Structures are given as C-alpha cells and as structure tokens.
Coordinates of C-alpha atoms and ligand atoms in Angstrom, one line a residue:
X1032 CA 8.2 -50.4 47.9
X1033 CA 7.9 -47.6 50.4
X1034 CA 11.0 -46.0 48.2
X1035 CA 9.3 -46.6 44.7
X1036 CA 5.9 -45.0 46.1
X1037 CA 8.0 -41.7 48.1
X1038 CA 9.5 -41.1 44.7
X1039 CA 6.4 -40.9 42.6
X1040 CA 4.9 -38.8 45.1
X1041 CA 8.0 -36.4 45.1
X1042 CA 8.0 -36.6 40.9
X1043 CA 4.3 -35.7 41.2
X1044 CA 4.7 -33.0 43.1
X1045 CA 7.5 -31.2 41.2
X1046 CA 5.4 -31.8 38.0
X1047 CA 2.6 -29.8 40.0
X1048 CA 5.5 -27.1 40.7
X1049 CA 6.8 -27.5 37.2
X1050 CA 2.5 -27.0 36.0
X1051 CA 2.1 -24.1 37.9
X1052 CA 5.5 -22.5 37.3
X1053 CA 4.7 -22.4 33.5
X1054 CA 0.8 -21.2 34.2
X1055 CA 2.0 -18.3 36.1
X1056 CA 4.9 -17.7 33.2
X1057 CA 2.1 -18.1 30.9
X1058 CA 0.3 -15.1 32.4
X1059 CA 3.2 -12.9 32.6
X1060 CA 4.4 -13.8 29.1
X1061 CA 1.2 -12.1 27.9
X1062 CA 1.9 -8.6 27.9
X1063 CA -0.7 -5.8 27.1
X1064 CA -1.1 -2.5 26.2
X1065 CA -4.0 -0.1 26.2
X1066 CA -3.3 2.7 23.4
X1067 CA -5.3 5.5 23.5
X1068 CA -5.6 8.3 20.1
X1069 CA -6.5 11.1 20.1
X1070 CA -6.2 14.8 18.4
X1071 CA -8.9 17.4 17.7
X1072 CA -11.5 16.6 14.8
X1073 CA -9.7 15.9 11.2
X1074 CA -6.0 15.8 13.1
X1075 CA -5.9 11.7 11.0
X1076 CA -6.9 9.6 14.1
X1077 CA -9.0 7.3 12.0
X1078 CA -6.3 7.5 9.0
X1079 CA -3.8 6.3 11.5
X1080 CA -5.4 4.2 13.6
X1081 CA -5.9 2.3 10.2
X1082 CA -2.6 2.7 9.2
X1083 CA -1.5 1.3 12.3
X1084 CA -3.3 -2.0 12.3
X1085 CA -2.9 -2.2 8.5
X1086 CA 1.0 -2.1 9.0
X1087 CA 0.9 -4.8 11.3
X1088 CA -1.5 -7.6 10.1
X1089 CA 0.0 -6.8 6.7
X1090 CA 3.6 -7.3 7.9
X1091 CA 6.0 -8.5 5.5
X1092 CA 4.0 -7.5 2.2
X1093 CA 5.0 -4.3 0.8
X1094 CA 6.1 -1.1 2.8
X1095 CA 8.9 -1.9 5.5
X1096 CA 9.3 -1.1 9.1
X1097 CA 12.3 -1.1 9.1
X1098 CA 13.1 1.0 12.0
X1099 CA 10.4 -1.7 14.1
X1100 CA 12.7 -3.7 16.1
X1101 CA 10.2 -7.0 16.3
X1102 CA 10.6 -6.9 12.7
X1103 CA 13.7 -5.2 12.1
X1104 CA 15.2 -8.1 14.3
X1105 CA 13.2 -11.0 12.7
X1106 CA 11.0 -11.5 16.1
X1107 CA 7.2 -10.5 14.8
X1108 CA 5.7 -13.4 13.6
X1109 CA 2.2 -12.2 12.9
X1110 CA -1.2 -10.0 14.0
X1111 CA -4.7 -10.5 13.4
X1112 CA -7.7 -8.7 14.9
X1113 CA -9.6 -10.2 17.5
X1114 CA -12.6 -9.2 19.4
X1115 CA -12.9 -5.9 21.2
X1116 CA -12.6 -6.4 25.3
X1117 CA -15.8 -3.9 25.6
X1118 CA -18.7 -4.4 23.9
X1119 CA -20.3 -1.5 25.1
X1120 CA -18.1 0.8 23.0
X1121 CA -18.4 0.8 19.6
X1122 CA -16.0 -0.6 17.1
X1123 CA -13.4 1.0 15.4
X1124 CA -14.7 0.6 11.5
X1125 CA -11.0 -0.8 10.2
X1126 CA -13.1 -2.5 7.4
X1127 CA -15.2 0.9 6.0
X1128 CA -11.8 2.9 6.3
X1129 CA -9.7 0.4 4.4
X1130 CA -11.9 0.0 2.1
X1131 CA -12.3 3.7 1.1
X1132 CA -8.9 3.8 0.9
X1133 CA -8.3 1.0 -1.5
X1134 CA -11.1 2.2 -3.7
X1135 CA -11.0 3.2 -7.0
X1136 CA -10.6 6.6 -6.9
X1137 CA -9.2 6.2 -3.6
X1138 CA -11.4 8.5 -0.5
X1139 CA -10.2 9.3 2.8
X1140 CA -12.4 7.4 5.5
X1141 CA -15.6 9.4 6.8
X1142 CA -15.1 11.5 9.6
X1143 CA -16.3 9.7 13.1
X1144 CA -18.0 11.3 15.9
X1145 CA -17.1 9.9 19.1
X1146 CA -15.4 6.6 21.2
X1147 CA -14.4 3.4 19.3
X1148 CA -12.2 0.5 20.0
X1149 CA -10.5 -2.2 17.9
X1150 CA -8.2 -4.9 19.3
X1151 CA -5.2 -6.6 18.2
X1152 CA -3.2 -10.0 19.4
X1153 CA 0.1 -9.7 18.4
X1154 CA 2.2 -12.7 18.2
X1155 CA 6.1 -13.1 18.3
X1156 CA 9.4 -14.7 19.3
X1157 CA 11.1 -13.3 22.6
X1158 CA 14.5 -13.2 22.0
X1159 CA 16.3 -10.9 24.4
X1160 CA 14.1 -11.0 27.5
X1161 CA 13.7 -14.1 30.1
X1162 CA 10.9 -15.3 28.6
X1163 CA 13.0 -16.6 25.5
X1164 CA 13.6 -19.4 27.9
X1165 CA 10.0 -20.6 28.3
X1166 CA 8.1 -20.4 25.5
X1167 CA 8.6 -19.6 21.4
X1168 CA 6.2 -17.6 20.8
X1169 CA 4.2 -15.0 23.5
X1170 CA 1.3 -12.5 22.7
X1171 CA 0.8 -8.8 23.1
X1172 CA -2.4 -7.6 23.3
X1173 CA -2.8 -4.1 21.8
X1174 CA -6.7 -2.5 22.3
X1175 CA -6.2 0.5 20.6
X1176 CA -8.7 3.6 21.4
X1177 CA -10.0 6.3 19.3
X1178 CA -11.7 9.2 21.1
X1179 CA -12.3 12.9 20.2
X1180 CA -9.5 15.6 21.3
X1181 CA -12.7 18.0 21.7
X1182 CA -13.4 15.4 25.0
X1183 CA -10.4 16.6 26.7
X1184 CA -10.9 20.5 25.9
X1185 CA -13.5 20.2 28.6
X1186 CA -11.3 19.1 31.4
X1187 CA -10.6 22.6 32.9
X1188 CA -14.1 22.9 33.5
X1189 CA -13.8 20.2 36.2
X1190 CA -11.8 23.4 38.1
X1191 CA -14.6 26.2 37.7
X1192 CA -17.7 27.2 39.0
X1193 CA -20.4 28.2 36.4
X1194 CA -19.8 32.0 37.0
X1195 CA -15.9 31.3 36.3
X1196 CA -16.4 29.5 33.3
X1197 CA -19.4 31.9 32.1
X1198 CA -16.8 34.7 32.7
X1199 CA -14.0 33.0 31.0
X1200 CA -16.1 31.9 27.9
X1201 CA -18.0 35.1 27.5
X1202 CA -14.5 37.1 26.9
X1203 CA -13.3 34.7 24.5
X1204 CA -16.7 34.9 22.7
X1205 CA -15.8 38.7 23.0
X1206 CA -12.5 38.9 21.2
X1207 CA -10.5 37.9 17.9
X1208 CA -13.1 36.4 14.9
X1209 CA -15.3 35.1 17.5
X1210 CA -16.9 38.3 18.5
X1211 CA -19.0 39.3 15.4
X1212 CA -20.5 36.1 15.2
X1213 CA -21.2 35.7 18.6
X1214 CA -23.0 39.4 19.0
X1215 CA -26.7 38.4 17.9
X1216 CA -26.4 35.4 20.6
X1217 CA -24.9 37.4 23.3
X1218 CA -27.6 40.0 22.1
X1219 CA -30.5 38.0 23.0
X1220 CA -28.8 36.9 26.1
X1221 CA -28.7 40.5 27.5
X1222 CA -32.0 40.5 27.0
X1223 CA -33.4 38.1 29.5
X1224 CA -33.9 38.0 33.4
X1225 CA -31.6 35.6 34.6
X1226 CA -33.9 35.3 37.7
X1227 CA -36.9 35.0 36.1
X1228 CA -39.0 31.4 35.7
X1229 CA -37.2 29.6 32.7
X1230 CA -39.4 26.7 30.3
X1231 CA -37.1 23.6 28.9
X1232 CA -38.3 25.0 25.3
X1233 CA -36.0 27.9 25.8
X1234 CA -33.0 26.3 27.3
X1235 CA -33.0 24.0 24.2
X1236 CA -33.7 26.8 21.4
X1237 CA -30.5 28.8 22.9
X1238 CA -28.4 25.8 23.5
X1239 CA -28.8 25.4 19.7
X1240 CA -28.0 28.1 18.5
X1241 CA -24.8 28.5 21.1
X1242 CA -23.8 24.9 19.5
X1243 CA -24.0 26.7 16.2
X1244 CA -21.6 29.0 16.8
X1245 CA -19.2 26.5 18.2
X1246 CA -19.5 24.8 15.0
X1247 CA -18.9 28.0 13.1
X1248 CA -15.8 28.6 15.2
X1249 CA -14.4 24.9 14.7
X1250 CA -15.4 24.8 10.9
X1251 CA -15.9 28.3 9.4
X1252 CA -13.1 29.9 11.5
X1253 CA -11.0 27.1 11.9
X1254 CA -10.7 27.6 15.5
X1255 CA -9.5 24.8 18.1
X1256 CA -10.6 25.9 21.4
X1257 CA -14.4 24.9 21.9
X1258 CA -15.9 24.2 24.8
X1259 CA -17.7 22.4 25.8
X1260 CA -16.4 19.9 23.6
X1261 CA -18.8 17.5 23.9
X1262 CA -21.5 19.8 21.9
X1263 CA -20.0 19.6 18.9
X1264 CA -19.0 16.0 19.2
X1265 CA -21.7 14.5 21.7
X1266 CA -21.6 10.9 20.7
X1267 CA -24.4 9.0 22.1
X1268 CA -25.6 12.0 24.0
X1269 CA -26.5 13.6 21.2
X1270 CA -30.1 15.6 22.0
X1271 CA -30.1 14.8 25.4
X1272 CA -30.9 17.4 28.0
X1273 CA -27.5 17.5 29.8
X1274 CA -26.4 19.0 26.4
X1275 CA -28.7 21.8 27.1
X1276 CA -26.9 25.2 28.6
X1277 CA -24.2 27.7 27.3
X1278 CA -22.6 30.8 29.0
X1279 CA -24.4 33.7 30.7
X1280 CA -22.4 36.6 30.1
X1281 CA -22.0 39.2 33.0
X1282 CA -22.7 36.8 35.8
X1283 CA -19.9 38.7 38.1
X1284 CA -22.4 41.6 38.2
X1285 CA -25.0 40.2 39.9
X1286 CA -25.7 40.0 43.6
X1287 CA -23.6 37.4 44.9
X1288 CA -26.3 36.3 47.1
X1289 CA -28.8 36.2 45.0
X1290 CA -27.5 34.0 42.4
X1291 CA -26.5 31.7 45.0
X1292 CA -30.3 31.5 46.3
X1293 CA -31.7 31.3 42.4
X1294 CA -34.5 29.6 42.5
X1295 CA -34.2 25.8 40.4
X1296 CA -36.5 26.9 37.8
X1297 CA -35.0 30.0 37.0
X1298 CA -32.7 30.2 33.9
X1299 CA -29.4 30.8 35.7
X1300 CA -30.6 28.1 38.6
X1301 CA -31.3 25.5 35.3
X1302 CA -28.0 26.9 33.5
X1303 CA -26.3 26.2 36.6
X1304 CA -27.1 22.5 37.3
X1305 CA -27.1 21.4 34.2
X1306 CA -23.1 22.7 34.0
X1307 CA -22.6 20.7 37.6
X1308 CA -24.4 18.0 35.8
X1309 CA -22.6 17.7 32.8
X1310 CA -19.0 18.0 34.6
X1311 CA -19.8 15.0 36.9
X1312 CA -21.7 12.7 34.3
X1313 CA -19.7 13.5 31.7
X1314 CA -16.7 14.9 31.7
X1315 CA -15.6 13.1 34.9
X1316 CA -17.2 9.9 33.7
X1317 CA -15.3 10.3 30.8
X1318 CA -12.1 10.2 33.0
X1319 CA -13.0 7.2 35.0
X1320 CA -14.5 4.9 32.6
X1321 CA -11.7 5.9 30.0
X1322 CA -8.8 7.8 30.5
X1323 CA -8.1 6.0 33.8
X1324 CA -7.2 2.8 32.0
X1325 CA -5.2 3.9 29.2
X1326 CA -1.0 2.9 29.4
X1327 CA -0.4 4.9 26.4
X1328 CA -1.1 8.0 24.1
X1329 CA -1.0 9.4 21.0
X1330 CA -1.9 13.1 20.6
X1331 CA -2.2 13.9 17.3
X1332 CA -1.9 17.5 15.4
X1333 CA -2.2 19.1 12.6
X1334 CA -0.3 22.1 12.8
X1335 CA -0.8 22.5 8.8
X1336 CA -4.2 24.1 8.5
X1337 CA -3.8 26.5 11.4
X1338 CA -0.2 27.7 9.1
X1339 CA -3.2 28.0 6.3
X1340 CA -6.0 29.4 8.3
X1341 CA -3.3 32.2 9.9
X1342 CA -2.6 34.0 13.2
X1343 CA -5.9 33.7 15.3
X1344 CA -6.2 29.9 14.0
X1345 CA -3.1 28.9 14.8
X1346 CA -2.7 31.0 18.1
X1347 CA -6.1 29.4 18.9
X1348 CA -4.2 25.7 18.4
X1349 CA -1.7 26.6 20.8
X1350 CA -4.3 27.3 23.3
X1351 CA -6.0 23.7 22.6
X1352 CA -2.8 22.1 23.1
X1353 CA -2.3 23.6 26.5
X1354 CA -6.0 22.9 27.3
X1355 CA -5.4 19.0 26.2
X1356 CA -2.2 18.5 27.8
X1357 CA -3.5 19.4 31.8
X1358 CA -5.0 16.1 31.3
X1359 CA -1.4 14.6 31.4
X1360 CA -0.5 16.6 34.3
X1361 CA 1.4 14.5 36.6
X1362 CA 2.8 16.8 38.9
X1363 CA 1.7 15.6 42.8
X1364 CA 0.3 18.6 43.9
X1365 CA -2.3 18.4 40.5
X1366 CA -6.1 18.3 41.0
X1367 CA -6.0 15.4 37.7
X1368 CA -3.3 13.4 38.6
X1369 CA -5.4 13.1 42.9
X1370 CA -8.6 12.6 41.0
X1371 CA -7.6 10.4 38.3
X1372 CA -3.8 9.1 38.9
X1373 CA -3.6 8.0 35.2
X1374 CA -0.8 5.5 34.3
X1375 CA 0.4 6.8 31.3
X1376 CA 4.1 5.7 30.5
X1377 CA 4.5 6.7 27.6
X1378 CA 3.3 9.7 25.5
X1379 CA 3.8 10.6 21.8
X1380 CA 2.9 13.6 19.5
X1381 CA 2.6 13.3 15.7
X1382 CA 2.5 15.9 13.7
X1383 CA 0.5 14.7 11.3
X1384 CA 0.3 14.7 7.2
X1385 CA 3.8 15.2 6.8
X1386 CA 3.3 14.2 3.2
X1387 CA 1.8 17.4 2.4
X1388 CA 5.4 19.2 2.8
X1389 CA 8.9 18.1 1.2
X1390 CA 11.1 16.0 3.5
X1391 CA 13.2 18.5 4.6
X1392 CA 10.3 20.4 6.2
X1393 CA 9.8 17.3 8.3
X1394 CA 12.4 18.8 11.1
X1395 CA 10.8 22.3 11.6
X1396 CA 7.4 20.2 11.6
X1397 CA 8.9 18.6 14.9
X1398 CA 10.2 21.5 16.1
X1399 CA 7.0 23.4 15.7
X1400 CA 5.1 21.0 17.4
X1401 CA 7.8 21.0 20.5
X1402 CA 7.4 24.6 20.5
X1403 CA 3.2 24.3 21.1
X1404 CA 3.6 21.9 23.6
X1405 CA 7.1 23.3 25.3
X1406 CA 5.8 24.1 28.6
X1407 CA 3.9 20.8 29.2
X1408 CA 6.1 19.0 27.8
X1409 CA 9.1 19.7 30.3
X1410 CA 6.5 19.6 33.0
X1411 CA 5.8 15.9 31.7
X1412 CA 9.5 14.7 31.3
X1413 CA 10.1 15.7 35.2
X1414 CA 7.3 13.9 36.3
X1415 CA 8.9 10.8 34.2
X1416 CA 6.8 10.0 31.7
X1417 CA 8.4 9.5 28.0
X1418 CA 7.5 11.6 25.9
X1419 CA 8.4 11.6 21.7
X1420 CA 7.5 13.9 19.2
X1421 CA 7.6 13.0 15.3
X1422 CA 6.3 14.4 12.0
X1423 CA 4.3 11.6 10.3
X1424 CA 2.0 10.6 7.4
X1425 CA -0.3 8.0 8.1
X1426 CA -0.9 7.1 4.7
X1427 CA 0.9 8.7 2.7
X1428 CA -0.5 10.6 -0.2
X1429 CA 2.6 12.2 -2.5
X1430 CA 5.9 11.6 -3.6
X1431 CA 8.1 13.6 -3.1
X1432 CA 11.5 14.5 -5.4
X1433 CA 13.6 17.0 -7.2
X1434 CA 12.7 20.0 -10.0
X1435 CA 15.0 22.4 -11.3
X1436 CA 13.5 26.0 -11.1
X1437 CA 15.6 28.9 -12.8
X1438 CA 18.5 26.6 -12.8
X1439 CA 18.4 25.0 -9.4
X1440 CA 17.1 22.1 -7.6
X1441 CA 14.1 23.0 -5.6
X1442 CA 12.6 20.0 -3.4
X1443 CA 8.8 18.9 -4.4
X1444 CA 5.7 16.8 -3.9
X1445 CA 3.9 15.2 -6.2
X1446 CA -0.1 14.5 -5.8
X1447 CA -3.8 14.3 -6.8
X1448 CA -5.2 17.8 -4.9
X1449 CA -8.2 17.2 -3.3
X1450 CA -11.0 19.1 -5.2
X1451 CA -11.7 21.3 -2.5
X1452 CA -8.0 22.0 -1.4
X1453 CA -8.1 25.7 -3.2
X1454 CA -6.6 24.7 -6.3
X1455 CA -8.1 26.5 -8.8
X1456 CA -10.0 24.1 -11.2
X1457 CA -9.2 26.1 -14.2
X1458 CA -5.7 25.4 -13.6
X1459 CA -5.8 21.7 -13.1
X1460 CA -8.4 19.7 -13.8
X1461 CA -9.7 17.2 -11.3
X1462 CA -8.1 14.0 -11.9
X1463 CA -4.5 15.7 -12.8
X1464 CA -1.7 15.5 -10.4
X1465 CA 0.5 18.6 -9.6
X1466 CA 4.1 19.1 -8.9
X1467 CA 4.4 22.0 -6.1
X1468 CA 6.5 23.1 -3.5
X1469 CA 4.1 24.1 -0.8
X1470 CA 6.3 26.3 1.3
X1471 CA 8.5 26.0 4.5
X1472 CA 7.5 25.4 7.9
X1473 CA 8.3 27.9 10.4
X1474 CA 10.7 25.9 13.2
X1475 CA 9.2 28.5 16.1
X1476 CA 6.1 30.0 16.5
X1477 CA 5.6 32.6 14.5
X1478 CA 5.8 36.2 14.7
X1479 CA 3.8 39.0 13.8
X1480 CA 5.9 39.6 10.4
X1481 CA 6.0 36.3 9.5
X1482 CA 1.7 36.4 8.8
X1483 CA 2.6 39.5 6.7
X1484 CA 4.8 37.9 4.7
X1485 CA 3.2 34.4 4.4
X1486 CA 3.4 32.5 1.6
X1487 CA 2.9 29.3 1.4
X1488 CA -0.1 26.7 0.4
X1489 CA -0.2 23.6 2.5
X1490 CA -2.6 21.2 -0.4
X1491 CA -4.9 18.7 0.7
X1492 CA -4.1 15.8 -1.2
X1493 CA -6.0 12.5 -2.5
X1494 CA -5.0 9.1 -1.3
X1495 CA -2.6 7.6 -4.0
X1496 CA -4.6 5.4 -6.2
X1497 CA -4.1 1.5 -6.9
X1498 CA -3.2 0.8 -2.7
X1499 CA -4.6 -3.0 -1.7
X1500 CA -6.3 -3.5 1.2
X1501 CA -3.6 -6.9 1.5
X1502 CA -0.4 -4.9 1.5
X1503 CA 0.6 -1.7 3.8
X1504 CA 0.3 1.2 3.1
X1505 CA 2.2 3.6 2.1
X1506 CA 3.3 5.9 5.2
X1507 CA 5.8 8.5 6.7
X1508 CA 7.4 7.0 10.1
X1509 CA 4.7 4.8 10.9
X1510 CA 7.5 2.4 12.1
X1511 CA 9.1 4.5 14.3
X1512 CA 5.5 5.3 15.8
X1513 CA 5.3 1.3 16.7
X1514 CA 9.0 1.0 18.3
X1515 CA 8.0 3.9 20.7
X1516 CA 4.7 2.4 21.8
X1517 CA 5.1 -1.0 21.2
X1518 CA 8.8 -2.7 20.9
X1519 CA 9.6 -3.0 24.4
X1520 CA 6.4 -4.8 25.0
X1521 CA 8.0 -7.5 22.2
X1522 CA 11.5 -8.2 23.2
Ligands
LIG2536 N1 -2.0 13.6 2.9 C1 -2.5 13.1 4.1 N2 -3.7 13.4 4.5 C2 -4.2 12.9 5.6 C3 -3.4 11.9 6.4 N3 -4.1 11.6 7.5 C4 -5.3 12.3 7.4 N4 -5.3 13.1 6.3 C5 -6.3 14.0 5.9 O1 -7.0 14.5 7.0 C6 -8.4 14.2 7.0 C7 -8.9 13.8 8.3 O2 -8.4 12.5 8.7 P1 -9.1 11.6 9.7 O3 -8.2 10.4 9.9 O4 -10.5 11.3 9.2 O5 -9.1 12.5 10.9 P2 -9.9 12.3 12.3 O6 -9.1 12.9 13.4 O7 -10.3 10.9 12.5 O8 -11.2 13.2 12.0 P3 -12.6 13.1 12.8 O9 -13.1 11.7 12.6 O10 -13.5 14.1 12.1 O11 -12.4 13.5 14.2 C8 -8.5 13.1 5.9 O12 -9.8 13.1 5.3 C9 -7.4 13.5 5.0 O13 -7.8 14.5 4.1 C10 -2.1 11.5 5.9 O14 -1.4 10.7 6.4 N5 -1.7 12.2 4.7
LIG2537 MG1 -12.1 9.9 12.9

C-alpha cells in the first residue's frame, strides 16, 4: 500500500514537471518580431507594407516565394491578421490599400501621414530547430510598424543647441534651390528684434509660413532634407503649439550673454523653449516609446526620382540617408546608442520601384543604394548588425521583355503611365500602355558630367489592372525581403 501510494505521488509529480516543461516550451516556441518601415514620404512604405502581409495570408495562391524558406521548404502553414498589441496607435489601413489596388482602374493607396501598426500571427511547422520535437506547429508573431522617415531627419537635433541648429539651418536655407524661395521669409526675419516682447499670434503666422517652405522644398523641389520633420508630417500634433518655431538666422552675432539672459517672452526666449521643448517631447519621445522596441528595420528609398529631379535632388538624398542612418549608430562611444541602446539585429534597405527599370538595371539600383549609405553602412556591419540591401517592387506595376530597335534587342517595360508621370498626353492617351526603355541607372554616384549628359525618364506607372485582393500580388523580391527578416524566426 505504502508502495502503490509513493508511486502515484512520484507519477504526479513528474506529470507536474512534464506540465511545466511544455508551458515554458510553449513560451519559447512563440517567437516574435517587431518590424519597423520606414523611408521618406512616397519611398512605397504603405505599398509594401501591403505587399508584405498580402504575400503572406495569401500564401500558396498565385505569385511564389520561392526564395522564402518556410515556404520554399514546405514549413508555412498559414497567416492571418490579428489584433494590433497597441491600441493607442492607429491601424495600419491593409483593407483601404488593398482595396485600391484591386480596383477597377487599379489606384495606388492614399498617402498616410504618420504612425500605424498592423499585426500578424504566423503559423508553421519547425523542422530543423529543437522545437520540431515538441510541438507541430508554433507561432511567430510579426507587429509590423509604419512610421514617417521625415521622424528620424530630426534626430541630430537631439545634439544641438538652438543657436547651432539656427546656424546650420539658416545656411542650407542660403544655398542651392532653397535660397530664392526662402529670401522673403528670411527677409522678414531680419526685420525683427529678437529681444523684443513676442505675442503667440506671431510665432504661429511665421511658423506657417517656414512650414510652407519645407513643403515647397519636399514637394516643389523635391528635396529630402527637412527639418524638422515632424512639420511637414506632424501626425496627431498637428496645430499644436510645440509645432510653433523655425530658425533665427544670424544668432552667432549676438551677445552671447544676452541671448542667454533673453527674457521668456521674448521671440528668441519663445523660439528657444519651444526647440528644447519639442526635442524632449517629441523627438526623444519618439525614441523611447518607438524606436526603442523595434528588432528589425526596413529603410526604404527611392533613389528614382532624385535621378529625375537631378543634381541638388539627389545630392539632397544622400544627405537624408546620412541624417537617417545616425539613428542606427551603434558604435559605443555614440550619444543614440547611451540614450537609446536600440536592439536592432537586423537591418535592410530596399530600393524601391524596381519595376520602373528593366531587370538588368536592378544591380546598379543596389549598388547605388550601397553607395548612399557606404559610410554608415560599414560603420553598421562592425558594430554587428546585418545589414542587406535589395532593389525591389512591392507590387509590381510592368512587364518587362525584349524589342528589337535598329536591328537589336534592347531590354523594355511595359505599363499604364500614370497620367501625371510627364508623358505627354498627345502622345498616348490615358488608358494606353507604353513600351519604353527608361534609361540606365548609374552604379556610383554621379558626377558632374553625367547631369550634363542625362538622359533618361524614370515613368511612374499604374498598378496592373485585374489584381484580386485573394491572391498575391504581383512583386519584385518580396520573397527575398521575408527570408532576411523573417525565416530564421520559422525554422
Ligand atoms: N511601380 C511601382 N510604384 C510604386 C511601388 N511602390 C510604390 N509606388 C509608387 O510610389 C507611390 C508612393 O507609395 P506609398 O506606398 O504610398 O509610399 P509611402 O512611403 O507610404 O508614402 P507616404 O504615405 O506619403 O509617406 C505610389 O503611389 C506609387 O505611385 C512599386 O512597387 N512599384
Ligand atoms: Mg504611406
């Protein structure tokens, strides 16, 4: 009797073990991964991040992934979107964007102005790691995060003063395409005591009209570098009082001591703590309610439209990308990586609509990209952290082939121009599709005769018409995209 009861008490308590053993596999067994996009306004972060999750809960019907491990290998079993883990941020509109795209005609998504999130559970079959031997089937939890490139442009500011980021401002404002539009602005400016007794009213009116001008530089000039970012893009801020201050050219003139004793309600005493007050509420806010969590990130580019715009645009780019990447500055002795110690693993750059070139163009598309982000980038491999870059559509938009031209084969695309993309209408009427060969991409950056000599047309094209919401779309290397950021989350 005292055997029989000793042994149920020793079963019992290796079932316990046994219980516990599997809940604490359980938890392991489901991975996650916080995926963070992002890329200056129009760079395809919406179009992708819809790709993306298209490609996935679509699996199987339509376009392959072939070069996807989990599915390559027979392991994904299925995804399907679940709710979003903060429901402070707003969602990620999958629905509006798919739908626009499926359409008849077929219409890019709208352009979005700020944060959004969209979550994905992501079921399949270990087969090669040590969880193959406790469960079938084990979840990956993707929350994917879309969030304005323009965010990021405003990290330096964290390092300066007012005066050293009036100063640095006020000569870019100065120089290139910038200058003649800025002179009425910086006109007025000249014209004001910066010591004298400052209302709200006026703050406001010049804020405005500074925020104008960044738009002109993003929009009309196609220029990247805008700062602060946040004006053009301000999200839920958008009118509020922290919003409210621009440069103040000339600041290094003024008596060192008196601008430190500026009274609070003088213009450059308001100018002043509004900039301290912006860089602590919302740049570094930004940072710690954000960027601090994120495990892995897109940045996305389109290096395209700079080719278009020319020199100053694309020069402009390079500057951007520089300005974007301190924010994956790992290196020990860094001011970001003491303040923010982000835990990004793994980081990838897509050069994005890679349909709007022939195939072979793909390469120096890559190795353009490299060449923007060369210095960072090595800086970033040191410090460990992988980085990829690859030329990608995210729903692609032509077809691309072979036309004979004076006797030889010449490599084409094939597409529905956009009808603001420059194509005169004369020549094709809205609704045809043209055969073109755009032009070559440039593998370095490029020099001073090459924007002499330029001639090439990079076309914005329509989305390809008869796509369904229910099958994947079409794309450029969309798979390769999810084996660098996802398959060794699903082995
Ligand atoms: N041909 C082609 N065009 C694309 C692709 N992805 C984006 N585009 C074009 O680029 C535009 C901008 O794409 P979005 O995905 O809205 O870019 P975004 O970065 O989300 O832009 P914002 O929301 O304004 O910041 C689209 O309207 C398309 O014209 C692509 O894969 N192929
Ligand atoms: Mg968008």
């Amino acid at each position: 009797m005292a055997l029989l009861s000793k042994s149920i008490f020793k079963k019992r308590g290796l079932d316990k073990l046994k219980l516990k053993a599997s809940e604490l596999l359980n938890r392991t067994i489901d991975q996650h991964v916080t995926l963070a996009v992002t890329g200056l306004s129009r760079s395809g972060k919406t179009a992708f991040i819809t790709s993306l999750v298209n490609q996935l809960i679509n699996e199987g019907n339509g376009a392959k992934l072939s070069f996807f491990d989990p599915v390559h290998h027979g392991n994904f079993i299925a995804a399907k979107r679940v709710p979003q883990k903060h429901f402070h941020v707003p969602r990620f509109d999958y629905d509006s964007a798919i739908s626009a795209l499926t359409s008849e005609p077929a219409t890019w998504p709208e352009p979005t102005h700020g944060i959004s999130e969209l979550r994905l559970a992501i079921r399949y079959q270990p087969k090669n790691s040590l969880l193959k031997y406790a469960t079938d089937m084990a979840t990956l939890t993707l929350d994917i995060t879309d969030y304005p490139g323009e965010w990021l442009l405003d990290l330096p500011m964290l390092k300066q003063t007012y005066q050293e980021w009036s100063k640095q401002t006020h000569s870019l404002m100065t120089s290139g395409s910038r200058a003649e539009h800025s002179k009425c602005f910086l006109t007025k400016l000249e014209k004001l005591d910066p010591f004298a007794c400052a209302s709200e009213e006026l703050l406001a009116e010049l804020a405005e009209e500074y925020t104008a001008l960044l738009h002109c530089f993003r929009h009309e000039l196609g220029l990247s570098v805008i700062q602060p970012g946040r004006f053009i893009l301000p999200g839920d801020l958008a009118g509020a009082p922290i919003l409210e201050f621009f440069p103040f050219p000339d600041l290094a003139s003024l008596d060192g001591n008196e601008y430190q004793n500026a009274p609070d309600d003088s213009l450059i005493g308001m100018l002043r703590s509004r900039y301290l007050e912006y860089k602590e509420q919302v740049v570094r806010e930004f940072y710690r309610e954000h960027f601090l969590r994120f495990d892995r990130q897109i940045v996305l580019a389109d290096c395209l439209k700079p080719l278009n715009k020319g020199k100053e645009s694309f020069a402009d780019l390079e500057l951007a990308m520089t300005m974007i990447l301190e924010s994956y500055n790992y290196g020990k002795s860094g001011l970001f990586s003491r303040l923010f110690s982000p835990k990004i693993d793994k980081l990838l750059f897509g050069a994005t609509k890679a349909d709007h070139v022939t195939p072979e163009q793909h390469a120096p598309m890559v190795a353009l990209l490299n060449q923007l982000i060369h210095q960072n980038k090595q800086q970033l491999n040191y410090d460990a952290v992988e980085v990829k870059t690859l030329a990608i559509a995210s729903v692609k938009a032509t077809n691309s082939g072979v036309s004979k031209h004076k006797g030889k084969d010449v490599p084409v695309i094939q597409g529905q121009p956009l009808n603001h993309s420059g194509i005169d209408s004369k020549e094709n009427v809205f609704g045809q599709k043209i055969t073109v060969f755009p032009g070559a991409v440039p593998r370095l950056l490029p020099k001073e005769e090459y924007w002499q000599s330029n001639n090439f047309n990079f076309i914005e094209f329509a989305p390809l018409s008869g796509l369904n919401k229910h099958e994947c779309l079409p794309h450029v290397r969309m798979d390769q995209v999810l084996q660098f950021l996802l398959a060794d989350k699903m082995i």
